[in-house]
mmCIF file of C-alpha atoms in Angstrom:
data_model
loop_
_atom_site.group_PDB
_atom_site.id
_atom_site.type_symbol
_atom_site.label_atom_id
_atom_site.label_comp_id
_atom_site.label_asym_id
_atom_site.label_seq_id
_atom_site.Cartn_x
_atom_site.Cartn_y
_atom_site.Cartn_z
ATOM 1 C CA MET A 210 93.480 10.397 44.477
ATOM 2 C CA PRO A 211 93.102 12.507 41.230
ATOM 3 C CA ARG A 212 90.849 13.335 39.541
ATOM 4 C CA PHE A 213 90.324 13.347 35.860
ATOM 5 C CA LEU A 214 88.070 15.004 33.248
ATOM 6 C CA THR A 215 87.019 13.381 29.575
ATOM 7 C CA MET A 216 85.614 15.724 27.190
ATOM 8 C CA VAL A 217 83.478 13.573 24.627
ATOM 9 C CA ARG A 218 83.774 15.280 20.901
ATOM 10 C CA ILE A 219 81.527 15.199 18.347
ATOM 11 C CA ASP A 220 80.445 16.077 14.767
ATOM 12 C CA GLU A 221 77.257 17.676 15.430
ATOM 13 C CA ASN A 222 77.008 17.448 11.396
ATOM 14 C CA ASN A 223 77.426 13.355 11.821
ATOM 15 C CA VAL A 224 74.868 12.261 14.941
ATOM 16 C CA PRO A 225 72.810 9.862 13.917
ATOM 17 C CA GLU A 226 69.247 11.084 13.318
ATOM 18 C CA GLU A 227 67.219 8.224 15.275
ATOM 19 C CA GLY A 228 69.854 8.541 18.433
ATOM 20 C CA PHE A 229 70.941 6.081 20.028
ATOM 21 C CA SER A 230 69.400 2.406 20.096
ATOM 22 C CA PRO A 231 67.816 1.305 23.872
ATOM 23 C CA GLU A 232 69.631 -1.788 23.259
ATOM 24 C CA MET A 233 72.881 0.946 23.447
ATOM 25 C CA GLY A 234 70.588 3.046 26.267
ATOM 26 C CA GLN A 235 70.631 -0.097 27.895
ATOM 27 C CA ARG A 236 74.777 -0.499 27.964
ATOM 28 C CA MET A 237 74.853 2.909 28.909
ATOM 29 C CA GLY A 238 72.687 3.142 31.770
ATOM 30 C CA ALA A 239 74.599 -0.539 33.710
ATOM 31 C CA LEU A 240 78.032 1.614 33.038
ATOM 32 C CA LEU A 241 77.003 4.562 34.480
ATOM 33 C CA GLU A 242 75.776 2.142 37.440
ATOM 34 C CA GLU A 243 78.643 0.062 37.715
ATOM 35 C CA ILE A 244 81.681 3.273 37.816
ATOM 36 C CA THR A 245 79.069 4.911 40.234
ATOM 37 C CA LYS A 246 79.339 1.922 42.406
ATOM 38 C CA ALA A 247 83.208 1.696 41.969
ATOM 39 C CA GLY A 248 83.125 5.225 44.132
ATOM 40 C CA VAL A 249 84.866 6.079 39.992
ATOM 41 C CA MET A 250 82.039 9.589 39.001
ATOM 42 C CA LEU A 251 82.332 12.508 40.858
ATOM 43 C CA ASP A 252 80.240 13.940 38.526
ATOM 44 C CA THR A 253 79.006 13.569 33.599
ATOM 45 C CA ALA A 254 76.208 15.416 31.913
ATOM 46 C CA GLY A 255 75.610 15.762 28.058
ATOM 47 C CA LEU A 256 75.988 19.051 26.664
ATOM 48 C CA THR A 257 72.965 21.231 24.229
ATOM 49 C CA PRO A 258 73.966 22.046 21.241
ATOM 50 C CA THR A 259 76.061 24.706 19.956
ATOM 51 C CA ALA A 260 73.293 26.038 18.635
ATOM 52 C CA GLN A 261 72.226 27.101 21.972
ATOM 53 C CA GLY A 262 75.487 27.569 22.939
ATOM 54 C CA THR A 263 77.503 31.530 23.302
ATOM 55 C CA ARG A 264 81.207 31.900 22.672
ATOM 56 C CA VAL A 265 82.534 35.157 25.021
ATOM 57 C CA THR A 266 86.524 35.499 23.588
ATOM 58 C CA TRP A 267 88.890 37.847 25.050
ATOM 59 C CA SER A 268 91.050 39.561 22.007
ATOM 60 C CA GLY A 269 93.383 42.237 21.683
ATOM 61 C CA GLY A 270 92.058 44.286 25.118
ATOM 62 C CA LYS A 271 88.322 43.427 23.744
ATOM 63 C CA LEU A 272 85.483 41.095 24.377
ATOM 64 C CA SER A 273 83.436 39.635 21.698
ATOM 65 C CA TYR A 274 80.288 37.018 21.773
ATOM 66 C CA THR A 275 79.112 34.273 18.867
ATOM 67 C CA ASP A 276 76.416 32.962 19.074
ATOM 68 C CA GLY A 277 76.158 28.940 17.896
ATOM 69 C CA PRO A 278 76.118 27.294 15.974
ATOM 70 C CA PHE A 279 79.709 26.882 15.462
ATOM 71 C CA THR A 280 80.020 26.296 11.666
ATOM 72 C CA GLU A 281 83.718 26.049 11.639
ATOM 73 C CA THR A 282 84.150 24.164 13.734
ATOM 74 C CA LYS A 283 83.235 20.344 12.990
ATOM 75 C CA GLU A 284 84.759 18.847 16.318
ATOM 76 C CA VAL A 285 82.573 20.138 19.717
ATOM 77 C CA ILE A 286 82.711 19.086 23.170
ATOM 78 C CA GLY A 287 78.718 17.088 23.476
ATOM 79 C CA GLY A 288 79.488 15.714 26.957
ATOM 80 C CA TYR A 289 81.758 15.590 30.368
ATOM 81 C CA SER A 290 82.485 13.226 33.546
ATOM 82 C CA ILE A 291 84.666 13.906 36.118
ATOM 83 C CA THR A 292 85.980 10.877 38.091
ATOM 84 C CA GLN A 293 88.469 9.603 40.598
ATOM 85 C CA CYS A 294 90.967 7.479 39.671
ATOM 86 C CA LYS A 295 94.335 5.465 41.270
ATOM 87 C CA ASP A 296 95.986 6.951 38.103
ATOM 88 C CA MET A 297 96.116 8.066 34.251
ATOM 89 C CA ALA A 298 95.897 4.004 33.010
ATOM 90 C CA GLU A 299 92.311 3.676 35.016
ATOM 91 C CA ALA A 300 90.602 7.015 33.461
ATOM 92 C CA VAL A 301 91.595 6.027 30.249
ATOM 93 C CA GLU A 302 90.601 1.886 30.904
ATOM 94 C CA TRP A 303 86.705 3.784 32.055
ATOM 95 C CA ALA A 304 87.012 6.305 28.639
ATOM 96 C CA LYS A 305 87.385 2.997 26.597
ATOM 97 C CA ARG A 306 84.508 1.369 28.014
ATOM 98 C CA PHE A 307 82.174 4.150 27.338
ATOM 99 C CA LEU A 308 83.050 4.445 24.079
ATOM 100 C CA GLN A 309 82.469 0.915 23.426
ATOM 101 C CA VAL A 310 78.479 1.298 24.730
ATOM 102 C CA HIS A 311 77.818 3.919 21.596
ATOM 103 C CA ASP A 312 76.308 1.325 17.885
ATOM 104 C CA GLU A 313 78.391 1.675 15.750
ATOM 105 C CA ASN A 314 77.149 4.584 13.609
ATOM 106 C CA PHE A 315 78.281 6.568 16.062
ATOM 107 C CA THR A 316 81.907 8.783 15.890
ATOM 108 C CA VAL A 317 82.926 9.275 19.514
ATOM 109 C CA THR A 318 86.459 10.603 20.983
ATOM 110 C CA CYS A 319 87.252 10.494 24.871
ATOM 111 C CA GLU A 320 89.971 13.583 25.467
ATOM 112 C CA VAL A 321 90.990 12.252 29.196
ATOM 113 C CA ARG A 322 93.027 15.148 31.434
ATOM 114 C CA GLN A 323 94.334 15.157 34.899
ATOM 115 C CA ILE A 324 92.638 17.851 37.053
ATOM 116 C CA ASP A 325 95.599 20.317 38.462
ATOM 117 C CA GLU A 326 95.158 20.190 42.087
ATOM 118 C CA ASP A 327 98.372 22.012 43.078
#
């Protein structure tokens, strides 16, 4: 069965100051329990802010390093999940359900990609 990487994209500058509501936490917990019991979820986590990250770039035969935050970037990967689904349609359905548990004051995008296992 194919595996899928879902990258959760956020705009770090527009994350609600108050964070998520207790109700959203309950909805998220219920969804994570459901997807885990279904045997679909292999791994998931949120990521620390870009201010705590470093980019390593290879260009022109040289390495360069840039410490965060990355102000020129509007959207960053704020978390991920690795799922094992029967097909892309099922992986997208789980991503949709993940997005829908968020409070309305959040703007979140999921990019779902199949892991190349050839």
